[in-house]
XYZ file of C-alpha atoms in Angstrom:
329
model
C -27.227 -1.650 -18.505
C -23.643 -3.205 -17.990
C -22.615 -5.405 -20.945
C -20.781 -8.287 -19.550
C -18.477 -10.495 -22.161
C -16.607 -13.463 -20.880
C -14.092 -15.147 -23.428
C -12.895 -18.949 -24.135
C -14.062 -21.239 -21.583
C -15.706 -18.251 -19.381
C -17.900 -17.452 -22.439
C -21.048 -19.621 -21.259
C -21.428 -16.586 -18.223
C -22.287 -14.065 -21.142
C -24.861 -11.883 -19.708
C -26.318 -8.343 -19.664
C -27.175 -6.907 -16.503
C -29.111 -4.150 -15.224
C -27.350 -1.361 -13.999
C -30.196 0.015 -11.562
C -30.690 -3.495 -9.587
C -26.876 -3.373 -8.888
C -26.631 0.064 -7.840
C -28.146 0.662 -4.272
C -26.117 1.738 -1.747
C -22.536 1.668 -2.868
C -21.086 2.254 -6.182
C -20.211 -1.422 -8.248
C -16.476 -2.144 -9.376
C -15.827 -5.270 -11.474
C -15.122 -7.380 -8.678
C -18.680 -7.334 -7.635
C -19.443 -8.548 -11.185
C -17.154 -11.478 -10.636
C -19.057 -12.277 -7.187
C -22.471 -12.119 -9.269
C -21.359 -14.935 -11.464
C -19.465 -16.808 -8.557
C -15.706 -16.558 -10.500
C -12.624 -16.286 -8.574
C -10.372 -13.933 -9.661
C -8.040 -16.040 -10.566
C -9.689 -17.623 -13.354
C -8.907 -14.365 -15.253
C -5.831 -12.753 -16.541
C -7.021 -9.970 -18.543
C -10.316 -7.327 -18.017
C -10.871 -4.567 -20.972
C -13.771 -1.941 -19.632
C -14.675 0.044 -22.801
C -11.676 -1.402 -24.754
C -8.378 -0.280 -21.825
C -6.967 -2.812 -19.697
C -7.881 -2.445 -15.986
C -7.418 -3.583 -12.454
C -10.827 -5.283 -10.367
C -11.502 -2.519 -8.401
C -12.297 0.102 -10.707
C -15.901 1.311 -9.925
C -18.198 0.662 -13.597
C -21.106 2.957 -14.812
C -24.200 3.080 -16.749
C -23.449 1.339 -19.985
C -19.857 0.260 -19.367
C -19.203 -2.702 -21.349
C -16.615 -5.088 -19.799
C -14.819 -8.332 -21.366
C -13.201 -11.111 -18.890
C -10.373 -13.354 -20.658
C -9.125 -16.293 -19.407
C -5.931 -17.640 -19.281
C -3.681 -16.724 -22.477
C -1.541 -20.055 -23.229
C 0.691 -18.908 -26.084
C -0.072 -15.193 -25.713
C 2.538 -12.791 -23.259
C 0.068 -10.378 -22.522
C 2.117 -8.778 -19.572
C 2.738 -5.473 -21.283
C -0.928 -5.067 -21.022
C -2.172 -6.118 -17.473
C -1.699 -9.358 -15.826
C -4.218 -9.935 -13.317
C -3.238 -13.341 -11.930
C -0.245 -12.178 -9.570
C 0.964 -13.660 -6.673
C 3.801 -12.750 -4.102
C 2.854 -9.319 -4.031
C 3.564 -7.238 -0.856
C 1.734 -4.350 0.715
C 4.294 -2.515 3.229
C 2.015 -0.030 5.028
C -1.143 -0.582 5.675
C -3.253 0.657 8.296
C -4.983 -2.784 9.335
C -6.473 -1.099 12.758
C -8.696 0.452 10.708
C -10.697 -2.280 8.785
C -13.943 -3.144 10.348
C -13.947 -6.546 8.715
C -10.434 -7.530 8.453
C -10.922 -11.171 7.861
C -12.794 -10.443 4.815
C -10.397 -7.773 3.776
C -7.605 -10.034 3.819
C -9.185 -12.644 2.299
C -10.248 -10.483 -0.380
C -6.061 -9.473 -0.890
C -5.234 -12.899 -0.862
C -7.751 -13.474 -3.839
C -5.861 -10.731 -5.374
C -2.032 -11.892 -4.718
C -0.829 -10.349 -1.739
C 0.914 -12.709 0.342
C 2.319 -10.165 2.969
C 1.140 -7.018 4.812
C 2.914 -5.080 7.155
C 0.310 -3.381 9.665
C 1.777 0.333 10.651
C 0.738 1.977 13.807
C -0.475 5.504 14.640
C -0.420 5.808 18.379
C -1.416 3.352 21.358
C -4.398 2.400 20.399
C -3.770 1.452 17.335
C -0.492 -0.117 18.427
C -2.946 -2.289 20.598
C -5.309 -3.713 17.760
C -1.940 -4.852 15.873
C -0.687 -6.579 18.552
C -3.579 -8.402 18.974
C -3.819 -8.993 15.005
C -0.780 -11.169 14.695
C -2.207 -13.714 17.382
C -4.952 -14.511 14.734
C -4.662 -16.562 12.270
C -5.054 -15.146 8.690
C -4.320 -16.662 4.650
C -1.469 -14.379 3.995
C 1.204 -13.188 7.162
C 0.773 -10.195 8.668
C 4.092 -8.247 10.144
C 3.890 -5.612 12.158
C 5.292 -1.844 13.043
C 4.687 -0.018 16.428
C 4.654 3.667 16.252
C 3.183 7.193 16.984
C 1.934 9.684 14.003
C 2.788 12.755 14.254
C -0.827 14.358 14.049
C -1.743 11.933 16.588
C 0.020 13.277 19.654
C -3.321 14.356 22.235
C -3.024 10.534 22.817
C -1.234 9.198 25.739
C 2.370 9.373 24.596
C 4.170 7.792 27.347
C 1.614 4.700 26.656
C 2.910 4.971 22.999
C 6.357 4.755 23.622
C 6.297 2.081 26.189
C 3.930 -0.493 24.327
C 6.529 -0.146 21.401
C 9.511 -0.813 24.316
C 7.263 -3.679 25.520
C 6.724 -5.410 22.446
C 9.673 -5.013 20.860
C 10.588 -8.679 19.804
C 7.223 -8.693 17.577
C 7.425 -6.021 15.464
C 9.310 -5.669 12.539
C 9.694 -1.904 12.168
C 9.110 1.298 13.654
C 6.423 3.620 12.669
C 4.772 5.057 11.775
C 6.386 8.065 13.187
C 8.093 11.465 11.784
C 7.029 14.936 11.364
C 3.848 16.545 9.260
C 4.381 20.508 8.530
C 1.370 20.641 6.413
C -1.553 22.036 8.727
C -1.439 24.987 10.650
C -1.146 24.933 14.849
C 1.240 22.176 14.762
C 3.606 21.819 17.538
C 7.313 21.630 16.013
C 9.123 21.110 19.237
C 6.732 18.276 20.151
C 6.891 16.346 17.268
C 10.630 16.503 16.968
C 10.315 15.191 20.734
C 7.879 12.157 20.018
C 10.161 11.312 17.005
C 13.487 11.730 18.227
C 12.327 9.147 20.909
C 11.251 6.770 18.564
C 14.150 6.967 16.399
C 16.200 6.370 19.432
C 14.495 3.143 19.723
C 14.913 2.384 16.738
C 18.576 2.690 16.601
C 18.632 0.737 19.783
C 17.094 -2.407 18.455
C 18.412 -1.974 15.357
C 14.824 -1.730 13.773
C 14.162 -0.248 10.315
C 11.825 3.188 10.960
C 8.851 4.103 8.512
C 9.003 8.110 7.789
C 5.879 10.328 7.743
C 7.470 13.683 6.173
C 4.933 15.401 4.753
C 6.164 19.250 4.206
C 8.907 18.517 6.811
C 11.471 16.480 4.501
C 14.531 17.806 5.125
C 13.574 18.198 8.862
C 13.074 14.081 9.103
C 16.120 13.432 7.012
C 18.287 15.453 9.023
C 17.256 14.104 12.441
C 17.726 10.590 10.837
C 20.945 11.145 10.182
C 21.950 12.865 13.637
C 20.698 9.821 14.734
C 23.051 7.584 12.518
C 20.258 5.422 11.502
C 20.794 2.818 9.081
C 17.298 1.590 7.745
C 14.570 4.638 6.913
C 11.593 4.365 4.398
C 10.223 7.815 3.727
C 6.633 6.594 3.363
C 4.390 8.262 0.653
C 7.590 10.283 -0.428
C 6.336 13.581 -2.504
C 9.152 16.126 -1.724
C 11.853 17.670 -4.260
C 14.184 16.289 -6.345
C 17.098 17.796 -4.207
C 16.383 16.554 -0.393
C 15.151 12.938 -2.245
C 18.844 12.608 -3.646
C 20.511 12.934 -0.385
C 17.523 10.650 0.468
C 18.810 7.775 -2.186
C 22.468 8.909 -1.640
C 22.104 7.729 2.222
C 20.782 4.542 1.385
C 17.801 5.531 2.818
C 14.328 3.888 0.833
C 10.741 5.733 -0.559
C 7.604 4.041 -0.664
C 5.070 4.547 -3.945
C 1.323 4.637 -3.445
C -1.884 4.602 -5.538
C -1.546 8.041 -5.510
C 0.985 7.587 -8.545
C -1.857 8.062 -10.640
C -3.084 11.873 -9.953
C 0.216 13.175 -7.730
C 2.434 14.990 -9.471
C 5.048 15.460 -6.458
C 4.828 11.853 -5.947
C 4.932 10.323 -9.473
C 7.831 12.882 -10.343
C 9.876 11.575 -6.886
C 9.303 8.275 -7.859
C 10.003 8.736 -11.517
C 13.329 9.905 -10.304
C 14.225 7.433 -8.152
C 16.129 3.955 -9.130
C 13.710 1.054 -8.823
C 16.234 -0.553 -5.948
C 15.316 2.282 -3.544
C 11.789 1.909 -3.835
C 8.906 -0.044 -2.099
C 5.033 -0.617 -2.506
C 2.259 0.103 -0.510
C -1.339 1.030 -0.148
C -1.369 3.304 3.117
C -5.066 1.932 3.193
C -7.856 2.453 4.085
C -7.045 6.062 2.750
C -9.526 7.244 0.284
C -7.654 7.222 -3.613
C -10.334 7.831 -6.291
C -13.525 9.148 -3.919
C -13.424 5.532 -2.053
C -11.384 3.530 0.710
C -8.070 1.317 -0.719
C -7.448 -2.014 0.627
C -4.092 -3.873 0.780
C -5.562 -5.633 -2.867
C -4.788 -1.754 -4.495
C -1.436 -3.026 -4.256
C -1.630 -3.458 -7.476
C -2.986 -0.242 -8.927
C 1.039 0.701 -7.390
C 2.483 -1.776 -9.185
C 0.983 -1.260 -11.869
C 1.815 2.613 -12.373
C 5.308 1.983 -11.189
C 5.531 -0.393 -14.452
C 4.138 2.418 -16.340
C 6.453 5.119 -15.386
C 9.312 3.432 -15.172
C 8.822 1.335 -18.037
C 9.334 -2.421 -16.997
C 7.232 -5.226 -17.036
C 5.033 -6.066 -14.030
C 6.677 -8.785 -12.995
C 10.073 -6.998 -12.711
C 9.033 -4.295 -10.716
C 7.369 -6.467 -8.244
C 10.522 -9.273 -7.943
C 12.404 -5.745 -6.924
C 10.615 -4.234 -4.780
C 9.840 -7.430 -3.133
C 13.733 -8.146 -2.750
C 14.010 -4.261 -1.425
C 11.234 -5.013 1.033
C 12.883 -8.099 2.341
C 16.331 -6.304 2.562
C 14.382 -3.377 4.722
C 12.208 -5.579 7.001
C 14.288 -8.196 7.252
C 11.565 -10.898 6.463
């Protein structure tokens, strides 16, 4: 049984519901509770599961009992959670991958997002974007051309020209870099691919989005052989020491979901000034056993409030004006 409470003027929806009829074939977050009793999100400012504060998409269990509160009108319950948000931006996102990406941005839109920017992996990814910003959509969509590093059996030459080709609608570069983590990597290749993308990037004066993963210094000093102004080290978990010359450079790191369990990352982030940081989801990837969505967002925001120990709406009015100073939008 899930023990459903709704407050003030959502109180009439009281109800108790039957765990086993909800669960069939996917697990059931709060949002789906919401759906049940036909509420918009945005009725609600505040959701306590078993007495803590949390975010829609948290997946519920046998028993949970979960309270929905309205709007407080004299009450500043931002310390806790605030749930109606709007403005909110998700700068790397993986929007190739959704199978139903009307729905999925309709469903971050519910949530607050107003813009996404849709990263590229290699050319056929680079292909779906493209054709994403001729559609129309409740919240804009930007996009950046690149090629990933562990996806270079794909026609590279293809990769680099659709980027050169379609240069005047993309907003960035990436994403692109180097990836040291797995073993049979090819070192000399990857420095290739990227070197060649940072070149464009330099040329069009385009910001670049960083994959780095175990090769940090590696990216950071071809960046700077390069001269290049704009970088965003996306996902950033390296050590304190490479991450200063990082900040030092002028150079920006992303914070993900993954704030919540990642040690490297939460203690990179913890170090870094607020200025030099930006939000994203890197979705669909998998954080807590099940795909994220641009909407998770939010679960970023809402750790980097935690750990850096400023209210919600500060930390997204900065990171917003750091995304707008990197993209340009």
């Amino acid at each position: 049984m899930i023990n459903i409470r709704f407050y003030g003027e959502l109180k009439k929806y009281n109800n108790n519901i039957p765990f086993a009829s909800l669960k069939k074939e996917k697990k059931i977050m709060i949002s789906d509770i919401m759906n049940i009793f036909k509420r918009p999100l945005k009725e609600c400012h505040l959701i306590l599961l078993n007495g803590d504060s949390v975010y829609p998409a948290i997946e519920l269990n046998d028993n949970d009992f979960v309270s929905f509160f309205p709007k407080f009108k004299n009450i500043d319950i931002s310390p806790i959670q605030i749930l109606n948000l709007s403005g909110l931006i998700d700068t790397h996102s993986h929007l190739d991958e959704f199978e139903n990406i009307s729905e999925t941005l309709k469903i971050a839109k519910e949530f607050g997002v107003d813009k996404i920017v849709g990263v590229g992996s290699d050319y056929n990814s680079n292909l779906k974007l493209i054709d994403l910003i001729k559609k129309d959509f409740p919240l804009k969509i930007f996009i950046a051309l690149g090629i990933h590093p562990n996806n270079l059996n794909s026609d590279i030459e293809k990769g680099i020209e659709i980027i050169k080709e379609n240069i005047d609608k993309i907003i960035g570069i990436g994403e692109c870099g180097l990836d040291y983590k797995y073993k049979g990597f090819n070192k000399d290749l990857q420095k290739d691919v990227f070197s060649r993308q940072i070149e464009i990037a330099r040329e069009y004066k385009k910001p670049i989005i960083v994959h780095s993963r175990g090769a940090w210094e590696d990216c950071f000093d071809m960046l700077s052989s390069f001269d290049v102004e704009k970088a965003n080290f996306h996902w950033f978990s390296g050590d304190i020491d490479i991450l200063k010359r990082i900040i030092d450079r002028g150079f920006f790191i992303s914070a993900t979901p993954a704030l919540k369990f990642s040690k490297p990352h939460k203690d990179a982030i913890k170090f870094a000034p607020l200025e030099r940081i930006l939000v994203e989801t890197d979705s669909p990837v998998k954080y807590f056993e099940r795909p994220s969505e641009p909407k998770d967002v939010i679960i970023t925001i809402k750790h980097l409030s935690i750990l850096k120990d400023e209210p919600v709406d500060k930390v997204i009015e900065i990171t917003n004006k750091n995304a707008k100073e990197f993209f340009g939008f």
